[in-house]
CSV table of N, CA, C and O in Angstrom, one decimal:
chain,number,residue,atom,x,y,z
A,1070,UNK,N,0.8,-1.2,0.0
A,1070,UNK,CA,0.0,0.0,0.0
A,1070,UNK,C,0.9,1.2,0.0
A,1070,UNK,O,2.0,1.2,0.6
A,1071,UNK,N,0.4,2.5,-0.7
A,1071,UNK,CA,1.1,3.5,-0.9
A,1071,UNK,C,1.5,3.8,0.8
A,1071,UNK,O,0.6,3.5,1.6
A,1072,UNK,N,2.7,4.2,1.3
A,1072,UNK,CA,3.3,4.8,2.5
A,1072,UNK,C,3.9,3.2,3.1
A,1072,UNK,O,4.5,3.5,4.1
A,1073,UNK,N,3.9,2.3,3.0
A,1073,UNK,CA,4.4,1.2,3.2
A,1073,UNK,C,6.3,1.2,3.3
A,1073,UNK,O,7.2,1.3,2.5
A,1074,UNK,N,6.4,1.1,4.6
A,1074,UNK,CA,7.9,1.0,4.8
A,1074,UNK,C,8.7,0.0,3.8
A,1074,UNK,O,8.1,-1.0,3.4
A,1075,UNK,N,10.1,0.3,3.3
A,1075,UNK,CA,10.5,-0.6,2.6
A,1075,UNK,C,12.4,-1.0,3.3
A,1075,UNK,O,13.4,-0.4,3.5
A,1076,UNK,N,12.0,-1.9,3.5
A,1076,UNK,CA,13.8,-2.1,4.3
A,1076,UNK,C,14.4,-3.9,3.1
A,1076,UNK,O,14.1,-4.7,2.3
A,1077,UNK,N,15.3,-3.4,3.9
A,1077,UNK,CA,16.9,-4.5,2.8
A,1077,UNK,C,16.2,-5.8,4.1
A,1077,UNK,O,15.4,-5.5,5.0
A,1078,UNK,N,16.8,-6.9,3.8
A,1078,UNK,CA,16.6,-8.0,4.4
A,1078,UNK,C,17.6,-8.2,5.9
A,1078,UNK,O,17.6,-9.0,6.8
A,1079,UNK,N,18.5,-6.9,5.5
A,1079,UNK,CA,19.4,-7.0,6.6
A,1079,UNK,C,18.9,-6.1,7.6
A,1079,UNK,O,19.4,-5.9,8.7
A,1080,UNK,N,17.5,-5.4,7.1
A,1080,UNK,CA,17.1,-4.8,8.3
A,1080,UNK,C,17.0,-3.3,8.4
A,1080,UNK,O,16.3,-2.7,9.2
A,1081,UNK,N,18.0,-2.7,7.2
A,1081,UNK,CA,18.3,-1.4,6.8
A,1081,UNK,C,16.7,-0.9,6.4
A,1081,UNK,O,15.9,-1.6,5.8
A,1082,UNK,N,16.5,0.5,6.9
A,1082,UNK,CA,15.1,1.1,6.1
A,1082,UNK,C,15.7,2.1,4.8
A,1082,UNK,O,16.6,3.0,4.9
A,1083,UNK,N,15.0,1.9,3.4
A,1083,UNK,CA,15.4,2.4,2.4
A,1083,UNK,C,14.8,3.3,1.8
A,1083,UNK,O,15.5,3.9,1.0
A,1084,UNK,N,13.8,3.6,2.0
A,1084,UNK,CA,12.5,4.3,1.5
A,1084,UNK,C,11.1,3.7,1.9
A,1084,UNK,O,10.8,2.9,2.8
A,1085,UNK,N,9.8,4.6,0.7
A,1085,UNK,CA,8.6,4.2,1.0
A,1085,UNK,C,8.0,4.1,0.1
A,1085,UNK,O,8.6,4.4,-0.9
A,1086,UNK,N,6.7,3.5,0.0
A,1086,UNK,CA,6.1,3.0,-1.2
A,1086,UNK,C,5.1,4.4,-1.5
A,1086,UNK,O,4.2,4.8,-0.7
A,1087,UNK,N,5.4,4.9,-2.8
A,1087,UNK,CA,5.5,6.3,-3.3
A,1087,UNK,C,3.8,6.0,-4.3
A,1087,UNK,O,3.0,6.8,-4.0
A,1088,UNK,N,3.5,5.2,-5.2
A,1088,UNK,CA,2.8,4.3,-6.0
A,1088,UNK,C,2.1,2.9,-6.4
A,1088,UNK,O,2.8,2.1,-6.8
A,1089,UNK,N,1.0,2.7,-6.3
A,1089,UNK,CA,1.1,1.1,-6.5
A,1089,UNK,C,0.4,0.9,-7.6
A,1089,UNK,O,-0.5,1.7,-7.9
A,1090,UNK,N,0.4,-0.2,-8.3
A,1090,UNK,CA,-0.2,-0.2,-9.9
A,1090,UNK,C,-1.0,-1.7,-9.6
A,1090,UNK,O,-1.2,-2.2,-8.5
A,1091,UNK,N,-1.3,-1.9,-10.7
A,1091,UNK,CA,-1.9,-4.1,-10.4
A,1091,UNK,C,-0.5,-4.9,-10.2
A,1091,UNK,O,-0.4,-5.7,-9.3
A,1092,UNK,N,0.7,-4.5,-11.1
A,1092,UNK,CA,1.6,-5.6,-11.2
A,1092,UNK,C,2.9,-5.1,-10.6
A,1092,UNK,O,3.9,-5.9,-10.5
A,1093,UNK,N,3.1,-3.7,-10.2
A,1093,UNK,CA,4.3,-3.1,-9.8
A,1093,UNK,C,3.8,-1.9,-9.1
A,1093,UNK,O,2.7,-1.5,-9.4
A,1094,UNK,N,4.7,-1.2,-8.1
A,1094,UNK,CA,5.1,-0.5,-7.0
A,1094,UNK,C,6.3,0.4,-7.2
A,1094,UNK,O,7.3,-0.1,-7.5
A,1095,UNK,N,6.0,1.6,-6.9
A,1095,UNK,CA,7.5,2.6,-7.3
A,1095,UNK,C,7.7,2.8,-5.9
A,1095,UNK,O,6.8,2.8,-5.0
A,1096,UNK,N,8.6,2.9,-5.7
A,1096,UNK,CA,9.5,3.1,-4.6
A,1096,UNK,C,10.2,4.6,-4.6
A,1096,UNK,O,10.8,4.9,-5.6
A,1097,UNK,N,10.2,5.4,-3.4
A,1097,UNK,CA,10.5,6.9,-3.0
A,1097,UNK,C,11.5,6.4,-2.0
A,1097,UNK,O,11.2,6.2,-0.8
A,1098,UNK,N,13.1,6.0,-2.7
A,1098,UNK,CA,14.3,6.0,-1.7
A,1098,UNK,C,14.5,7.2,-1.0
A,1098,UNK,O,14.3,8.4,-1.3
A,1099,UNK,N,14.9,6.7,-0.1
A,1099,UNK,CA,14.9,8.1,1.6
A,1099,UNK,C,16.1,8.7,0.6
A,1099,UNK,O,16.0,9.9,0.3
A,1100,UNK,N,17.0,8.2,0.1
A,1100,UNK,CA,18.4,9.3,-0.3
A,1100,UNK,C,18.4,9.9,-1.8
A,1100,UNK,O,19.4,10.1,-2.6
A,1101,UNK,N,17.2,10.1,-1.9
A,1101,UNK,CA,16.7,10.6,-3.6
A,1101,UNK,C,17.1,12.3,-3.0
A,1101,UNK,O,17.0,12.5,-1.8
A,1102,UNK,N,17.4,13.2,-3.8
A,1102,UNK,CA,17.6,14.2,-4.2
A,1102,UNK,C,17.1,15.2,-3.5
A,1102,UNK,O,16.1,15.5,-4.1
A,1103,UNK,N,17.2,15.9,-2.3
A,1103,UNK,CA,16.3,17.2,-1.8
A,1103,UNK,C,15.1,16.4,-0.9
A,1103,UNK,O,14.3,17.1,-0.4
A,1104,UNK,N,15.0,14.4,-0.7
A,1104,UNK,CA,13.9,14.3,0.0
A,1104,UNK,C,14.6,14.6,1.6
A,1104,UNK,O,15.8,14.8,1.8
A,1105,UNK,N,13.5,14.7,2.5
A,1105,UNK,CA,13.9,14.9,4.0
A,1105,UNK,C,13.1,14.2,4.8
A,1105,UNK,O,11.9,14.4,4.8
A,1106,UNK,N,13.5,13.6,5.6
A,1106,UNK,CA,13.1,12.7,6.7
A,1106,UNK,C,13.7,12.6,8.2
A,1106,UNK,O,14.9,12.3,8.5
A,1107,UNK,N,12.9,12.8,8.9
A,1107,UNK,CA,13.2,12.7,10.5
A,1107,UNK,C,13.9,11.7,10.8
A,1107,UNK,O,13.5,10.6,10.3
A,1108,UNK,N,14.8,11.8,11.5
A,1108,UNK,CA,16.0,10.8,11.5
A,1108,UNK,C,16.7,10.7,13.4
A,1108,UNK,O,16.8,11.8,14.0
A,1109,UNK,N,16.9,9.8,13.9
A,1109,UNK,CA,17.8,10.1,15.3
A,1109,UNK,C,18.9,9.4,14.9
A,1109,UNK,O,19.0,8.3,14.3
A,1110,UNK,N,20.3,10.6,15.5
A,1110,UNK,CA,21.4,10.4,15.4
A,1110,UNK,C,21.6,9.4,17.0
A,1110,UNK,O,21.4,9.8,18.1
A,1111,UNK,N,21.9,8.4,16.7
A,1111,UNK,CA,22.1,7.0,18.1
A,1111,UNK,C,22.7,7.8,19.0
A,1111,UNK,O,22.2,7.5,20.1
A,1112,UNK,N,23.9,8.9,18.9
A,1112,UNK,CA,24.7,9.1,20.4
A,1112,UNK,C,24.1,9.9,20.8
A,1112,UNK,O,23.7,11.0,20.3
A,1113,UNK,N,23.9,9.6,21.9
A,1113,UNK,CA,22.6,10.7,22.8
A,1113,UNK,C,21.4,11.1,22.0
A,1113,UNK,O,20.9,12.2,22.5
A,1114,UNK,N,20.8,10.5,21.0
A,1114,UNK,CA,19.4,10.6,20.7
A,1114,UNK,C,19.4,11.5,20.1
A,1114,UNK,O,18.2,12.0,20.3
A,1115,UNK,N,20.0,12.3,19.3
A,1115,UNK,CA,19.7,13.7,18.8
A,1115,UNK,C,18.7,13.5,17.9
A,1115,UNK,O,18.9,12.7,17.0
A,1116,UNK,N,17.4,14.4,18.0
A,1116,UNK,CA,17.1,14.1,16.8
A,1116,UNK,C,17.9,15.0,15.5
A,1116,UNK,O,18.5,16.0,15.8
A,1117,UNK,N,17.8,14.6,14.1
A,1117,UNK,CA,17.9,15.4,13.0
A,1117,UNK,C,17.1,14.8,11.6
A,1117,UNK,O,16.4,13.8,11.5
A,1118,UNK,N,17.4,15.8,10.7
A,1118,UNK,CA,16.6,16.2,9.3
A,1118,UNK,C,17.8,15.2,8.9
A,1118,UNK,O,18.9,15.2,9.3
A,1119,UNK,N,17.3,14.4,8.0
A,1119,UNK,CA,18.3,13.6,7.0
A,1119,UNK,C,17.8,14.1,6.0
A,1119,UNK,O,16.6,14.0,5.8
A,1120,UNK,N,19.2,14.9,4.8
A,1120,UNK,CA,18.4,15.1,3.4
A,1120,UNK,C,19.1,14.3,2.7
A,1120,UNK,O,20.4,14.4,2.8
A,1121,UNK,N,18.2,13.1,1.6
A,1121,UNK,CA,18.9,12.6,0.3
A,1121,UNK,C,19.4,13.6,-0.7
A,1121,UNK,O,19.0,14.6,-1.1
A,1122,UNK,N,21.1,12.7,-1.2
A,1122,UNK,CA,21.5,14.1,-1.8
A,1122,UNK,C,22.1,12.9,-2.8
A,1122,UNK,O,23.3,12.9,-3.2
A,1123,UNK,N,21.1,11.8,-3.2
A,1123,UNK,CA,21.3,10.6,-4.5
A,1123,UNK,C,22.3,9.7,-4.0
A,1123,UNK,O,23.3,10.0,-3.4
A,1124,UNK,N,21.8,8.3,-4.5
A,1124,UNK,CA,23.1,7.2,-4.9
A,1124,UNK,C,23.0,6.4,-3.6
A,1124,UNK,O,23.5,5.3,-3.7
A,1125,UNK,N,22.5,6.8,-2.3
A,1125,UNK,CA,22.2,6.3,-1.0
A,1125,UNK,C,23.2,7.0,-0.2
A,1125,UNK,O,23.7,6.4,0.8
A,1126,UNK,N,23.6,8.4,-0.6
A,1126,UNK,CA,23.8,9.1,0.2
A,1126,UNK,C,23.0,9.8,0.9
A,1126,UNK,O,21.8,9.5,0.7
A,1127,UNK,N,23.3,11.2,2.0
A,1127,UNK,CA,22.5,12.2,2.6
A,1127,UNK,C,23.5,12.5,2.9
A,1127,UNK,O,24.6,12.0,2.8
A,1128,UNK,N,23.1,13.7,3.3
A,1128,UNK,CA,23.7,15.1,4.5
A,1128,UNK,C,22.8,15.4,5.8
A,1128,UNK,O,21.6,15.6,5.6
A,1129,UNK,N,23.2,15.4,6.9
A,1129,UNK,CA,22.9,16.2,7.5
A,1129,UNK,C,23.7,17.5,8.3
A,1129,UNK,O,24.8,17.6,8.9
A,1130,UNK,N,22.8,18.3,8.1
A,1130,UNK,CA,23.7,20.2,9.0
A,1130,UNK,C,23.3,19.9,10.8
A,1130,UNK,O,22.5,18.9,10.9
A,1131,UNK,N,23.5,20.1,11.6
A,1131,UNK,CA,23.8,20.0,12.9
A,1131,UNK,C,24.9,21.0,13.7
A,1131,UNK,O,26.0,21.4,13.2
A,1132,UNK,N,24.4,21.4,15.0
A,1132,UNK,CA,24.9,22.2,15.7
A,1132,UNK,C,26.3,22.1,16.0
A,1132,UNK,O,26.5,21.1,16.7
A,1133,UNK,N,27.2,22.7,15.9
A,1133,UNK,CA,29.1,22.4,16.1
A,1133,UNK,C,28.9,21.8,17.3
A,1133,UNK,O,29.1,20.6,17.3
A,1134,UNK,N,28.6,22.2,18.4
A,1134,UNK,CA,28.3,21.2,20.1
A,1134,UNK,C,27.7,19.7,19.8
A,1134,UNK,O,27.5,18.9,20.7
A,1135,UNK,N,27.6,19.4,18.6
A,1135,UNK,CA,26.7,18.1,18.8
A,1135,UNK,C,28.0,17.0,18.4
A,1135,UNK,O,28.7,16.9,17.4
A,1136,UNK,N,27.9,16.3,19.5
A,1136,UNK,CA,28.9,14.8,19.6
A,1136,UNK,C,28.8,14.3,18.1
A,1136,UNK,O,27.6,14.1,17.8
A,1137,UNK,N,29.4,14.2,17.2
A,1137,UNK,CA,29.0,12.8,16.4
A,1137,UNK,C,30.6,12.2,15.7
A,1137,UNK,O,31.7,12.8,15.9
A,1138,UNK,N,30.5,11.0,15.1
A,1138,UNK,CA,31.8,10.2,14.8
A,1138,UNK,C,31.8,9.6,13.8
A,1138,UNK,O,30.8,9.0,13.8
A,1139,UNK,N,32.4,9.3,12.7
A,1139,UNK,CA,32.5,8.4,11.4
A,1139,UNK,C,31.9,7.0,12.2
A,1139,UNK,O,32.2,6.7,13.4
A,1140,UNK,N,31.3,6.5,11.6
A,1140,UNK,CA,31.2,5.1,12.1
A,1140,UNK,C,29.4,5.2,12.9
A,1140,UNK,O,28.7,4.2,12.8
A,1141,UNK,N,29.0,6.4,13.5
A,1141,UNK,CA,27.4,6.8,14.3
A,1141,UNK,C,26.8,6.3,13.4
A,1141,UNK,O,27.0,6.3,12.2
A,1142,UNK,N,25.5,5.5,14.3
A,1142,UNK,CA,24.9,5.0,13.0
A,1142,UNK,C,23.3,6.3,13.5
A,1142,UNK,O,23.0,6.7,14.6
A,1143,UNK,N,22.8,6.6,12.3
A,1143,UNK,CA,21.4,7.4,12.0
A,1143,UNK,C,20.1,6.7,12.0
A,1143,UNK,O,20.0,5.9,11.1
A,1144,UNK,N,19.4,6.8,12.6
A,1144,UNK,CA,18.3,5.5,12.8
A,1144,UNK,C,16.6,6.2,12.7
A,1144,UNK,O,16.4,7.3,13.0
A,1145,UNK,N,16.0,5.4,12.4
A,1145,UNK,CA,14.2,5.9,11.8
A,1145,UNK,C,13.4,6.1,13.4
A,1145,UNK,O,13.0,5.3,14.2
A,1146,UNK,N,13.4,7.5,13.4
A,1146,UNK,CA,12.5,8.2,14.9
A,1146,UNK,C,11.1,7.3,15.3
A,1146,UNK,O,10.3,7.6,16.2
A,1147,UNK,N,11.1,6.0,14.2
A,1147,UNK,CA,10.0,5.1,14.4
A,1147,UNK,C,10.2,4.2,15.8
A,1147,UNK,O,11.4,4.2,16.3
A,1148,UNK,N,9.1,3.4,16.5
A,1148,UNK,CA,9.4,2.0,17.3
A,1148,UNK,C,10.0,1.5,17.2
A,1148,UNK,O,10.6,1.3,18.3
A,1149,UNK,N,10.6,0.9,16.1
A,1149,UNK,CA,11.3,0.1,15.8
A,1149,UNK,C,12.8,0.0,16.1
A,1149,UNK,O,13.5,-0.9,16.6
A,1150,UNK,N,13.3,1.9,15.4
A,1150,UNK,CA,14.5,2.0,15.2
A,1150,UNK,C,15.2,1.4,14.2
A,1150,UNK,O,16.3,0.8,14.4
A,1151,UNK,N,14.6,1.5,12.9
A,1151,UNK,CA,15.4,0.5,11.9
A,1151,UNK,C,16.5,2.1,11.5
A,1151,UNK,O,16.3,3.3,11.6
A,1152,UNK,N,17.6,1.3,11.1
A,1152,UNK,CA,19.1,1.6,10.5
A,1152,UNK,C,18.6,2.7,9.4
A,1152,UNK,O,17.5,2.6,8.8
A,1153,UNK,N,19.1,3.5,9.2
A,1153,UNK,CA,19.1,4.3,7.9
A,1153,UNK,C,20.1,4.9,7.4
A,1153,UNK,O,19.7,5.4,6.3
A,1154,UNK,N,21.5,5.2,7.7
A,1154,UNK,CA,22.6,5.5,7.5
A,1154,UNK,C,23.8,5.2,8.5
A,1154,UNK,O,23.5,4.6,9.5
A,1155,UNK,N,24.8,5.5,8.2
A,1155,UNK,CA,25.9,5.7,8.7
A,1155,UNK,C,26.8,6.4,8.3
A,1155,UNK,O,27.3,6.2,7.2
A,1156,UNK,N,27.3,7.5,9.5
A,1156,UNK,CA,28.1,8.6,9.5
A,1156,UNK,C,29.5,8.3,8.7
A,1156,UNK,O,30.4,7.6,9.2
A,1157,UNK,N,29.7,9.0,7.6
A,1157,UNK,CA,31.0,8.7,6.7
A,1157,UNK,C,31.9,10.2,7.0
A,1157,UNK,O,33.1,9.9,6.9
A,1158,UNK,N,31.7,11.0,7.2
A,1158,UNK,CA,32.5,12.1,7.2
A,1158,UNK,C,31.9,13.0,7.9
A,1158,UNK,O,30.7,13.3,7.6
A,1159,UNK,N,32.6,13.5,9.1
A,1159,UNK,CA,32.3,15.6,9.3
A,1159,UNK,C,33.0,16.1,8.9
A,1159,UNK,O,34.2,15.8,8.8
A,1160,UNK,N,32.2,17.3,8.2
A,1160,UNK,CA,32.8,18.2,8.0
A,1160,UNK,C,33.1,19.6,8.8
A,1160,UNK,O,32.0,20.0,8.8
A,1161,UNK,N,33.8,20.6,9.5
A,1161,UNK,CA,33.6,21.3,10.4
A,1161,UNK,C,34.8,22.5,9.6
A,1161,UNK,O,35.9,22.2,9.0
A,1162,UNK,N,34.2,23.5,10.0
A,1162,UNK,CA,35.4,25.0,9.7
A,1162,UNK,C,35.2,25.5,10.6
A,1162,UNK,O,34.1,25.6,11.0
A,1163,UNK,N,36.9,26.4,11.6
A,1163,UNK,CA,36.9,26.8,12.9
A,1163,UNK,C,35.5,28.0,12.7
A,1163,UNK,O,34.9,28.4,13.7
A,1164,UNK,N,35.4,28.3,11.8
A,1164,UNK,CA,34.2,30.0,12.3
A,1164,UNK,C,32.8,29.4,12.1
A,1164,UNK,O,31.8,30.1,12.0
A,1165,UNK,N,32.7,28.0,11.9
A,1165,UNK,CA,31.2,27.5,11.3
A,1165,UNK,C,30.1,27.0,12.5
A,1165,UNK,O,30.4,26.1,13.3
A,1166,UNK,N,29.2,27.5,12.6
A,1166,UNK,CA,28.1,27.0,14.1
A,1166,UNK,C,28.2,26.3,13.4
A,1166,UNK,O,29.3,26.7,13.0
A,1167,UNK,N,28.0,25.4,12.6
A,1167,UNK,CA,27.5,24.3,12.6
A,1167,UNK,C,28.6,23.2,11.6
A,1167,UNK,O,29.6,23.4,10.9
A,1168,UNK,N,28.0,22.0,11.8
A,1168,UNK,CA,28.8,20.6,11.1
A,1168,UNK,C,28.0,19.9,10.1
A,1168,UNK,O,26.9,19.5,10.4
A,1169,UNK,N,28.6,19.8,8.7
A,1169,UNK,CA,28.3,19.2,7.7
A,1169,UNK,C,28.6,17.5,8.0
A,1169,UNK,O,29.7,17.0,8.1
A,1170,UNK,N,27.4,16.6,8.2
A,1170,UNK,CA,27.5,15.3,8.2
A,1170,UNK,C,27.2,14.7,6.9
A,1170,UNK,O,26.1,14.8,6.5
A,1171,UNK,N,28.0,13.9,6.3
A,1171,UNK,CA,28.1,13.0,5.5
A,1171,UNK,C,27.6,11.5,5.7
A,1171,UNK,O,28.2,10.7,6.4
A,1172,UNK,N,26.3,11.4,5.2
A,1172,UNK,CA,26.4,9.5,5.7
A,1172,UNK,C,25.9,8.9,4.6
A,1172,UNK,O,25.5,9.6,3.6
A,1173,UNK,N,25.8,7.2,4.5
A,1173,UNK,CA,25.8,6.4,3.5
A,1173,UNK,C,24.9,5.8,4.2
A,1173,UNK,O,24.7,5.9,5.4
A,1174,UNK,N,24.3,4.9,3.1
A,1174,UNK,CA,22.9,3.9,3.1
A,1174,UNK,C,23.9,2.6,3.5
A,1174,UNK,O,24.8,2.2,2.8
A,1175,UNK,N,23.4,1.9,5.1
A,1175,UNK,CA,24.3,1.1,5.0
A,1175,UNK,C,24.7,-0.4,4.1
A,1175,UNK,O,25.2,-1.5,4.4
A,1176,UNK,N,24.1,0.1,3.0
A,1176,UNK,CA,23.9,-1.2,1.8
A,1176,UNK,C,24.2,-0.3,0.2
A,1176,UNK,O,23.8,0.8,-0.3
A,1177,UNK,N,24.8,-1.2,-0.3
A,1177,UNK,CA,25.0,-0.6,-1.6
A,1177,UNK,C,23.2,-0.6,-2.5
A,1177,UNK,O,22.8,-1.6,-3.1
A,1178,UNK,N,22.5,0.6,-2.5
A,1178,UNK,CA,21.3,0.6,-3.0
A,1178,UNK,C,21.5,0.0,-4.6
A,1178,UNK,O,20.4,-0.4,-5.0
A,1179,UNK,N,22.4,-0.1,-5.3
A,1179,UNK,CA,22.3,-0.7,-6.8
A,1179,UNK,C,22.8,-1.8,-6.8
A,1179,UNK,O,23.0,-2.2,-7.9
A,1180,UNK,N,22.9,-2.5,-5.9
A,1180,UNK,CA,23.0,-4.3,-6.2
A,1180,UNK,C,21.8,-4.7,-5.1
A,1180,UNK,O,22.0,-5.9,-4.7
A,1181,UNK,N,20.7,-4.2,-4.6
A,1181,UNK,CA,19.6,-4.7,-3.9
A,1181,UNK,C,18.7,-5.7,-4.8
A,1181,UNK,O,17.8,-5.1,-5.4
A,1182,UNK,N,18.7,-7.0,-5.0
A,1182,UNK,CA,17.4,-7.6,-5.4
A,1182,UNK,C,16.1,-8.1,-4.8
A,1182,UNK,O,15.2,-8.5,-5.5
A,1183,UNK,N,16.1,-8.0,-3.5
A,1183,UNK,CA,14.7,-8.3,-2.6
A,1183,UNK,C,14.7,-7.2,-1.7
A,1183,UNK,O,15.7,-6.8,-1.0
A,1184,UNK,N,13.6,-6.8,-1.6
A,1184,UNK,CA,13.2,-6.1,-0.6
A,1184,UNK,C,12.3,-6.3,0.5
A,1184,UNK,O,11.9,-7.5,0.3
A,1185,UNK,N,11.6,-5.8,1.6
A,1185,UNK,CA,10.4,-6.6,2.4
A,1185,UNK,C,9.8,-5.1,2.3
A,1185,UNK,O,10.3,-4.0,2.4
A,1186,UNK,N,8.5,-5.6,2.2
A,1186,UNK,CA,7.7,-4.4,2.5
A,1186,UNK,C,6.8,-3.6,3.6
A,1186,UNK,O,7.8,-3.5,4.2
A,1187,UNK,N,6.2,-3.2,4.1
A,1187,UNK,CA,5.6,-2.9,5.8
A,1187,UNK,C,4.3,-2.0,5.6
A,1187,UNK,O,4.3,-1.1,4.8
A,1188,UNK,N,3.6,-2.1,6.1
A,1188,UNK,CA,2.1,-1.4,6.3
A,1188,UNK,C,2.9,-0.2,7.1
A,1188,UNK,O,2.3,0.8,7.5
């Protein structure tokens, strides 16, 4: 059904179900271009904005005080807590309030062939 969670078998959440037809379903990947989604950063719960910026990357902007580390994983502000990225890069400049986070889809999104799908 359209809004239907879509996660990798390993548990990763990838997007949502954007369309549904009789024989096929399009799929709205979380790391598509300018999309944005509520996100909690694991160390100390922060929440933040994850924006897709293609390919199963994102960015997130974040306050210079806020803890974070290559390796943090970014997780779905849902019950669950399914996986949604992991921290690849900060970026930080000494006069900048704030930090450019780099993260990756913890699965290569172009060799995916099964997906599971979720109400």
């Amino acid at each position: 059904t359209v809004g239907g969670r879509v996660l990798l078998p390993e548990g990763a959440e990838i997007g949502v179900v954007e369309e549904v037809s009789s024989h096929s379903s399009r799929i709205r990947l979380y790391s598509a271009p300018g999309n944005k989604i509520n996100a909690v950063l694991e160390r100390h719960q922060v929440p933040v904005v994850l924006e897709g910026v293609g390919g199963g990357n994102f960015k997130i902007i974040i306050p210079r005080e806020t803890e974070v580390e290559i390796g943090d994983r970014i997780l779905s502000p849902a019950l669950t807590l399914s996986l949604l990225a992991i921290v690849e890069d900060v970026h930080l400049s000494p006069t900048d309030s704030f930090k450019k986070v780099l993260a990756k889809s913890p699965a290569n999104i172009f060799s995916v062939r099964f997906v599971s799908i979720f109400p």
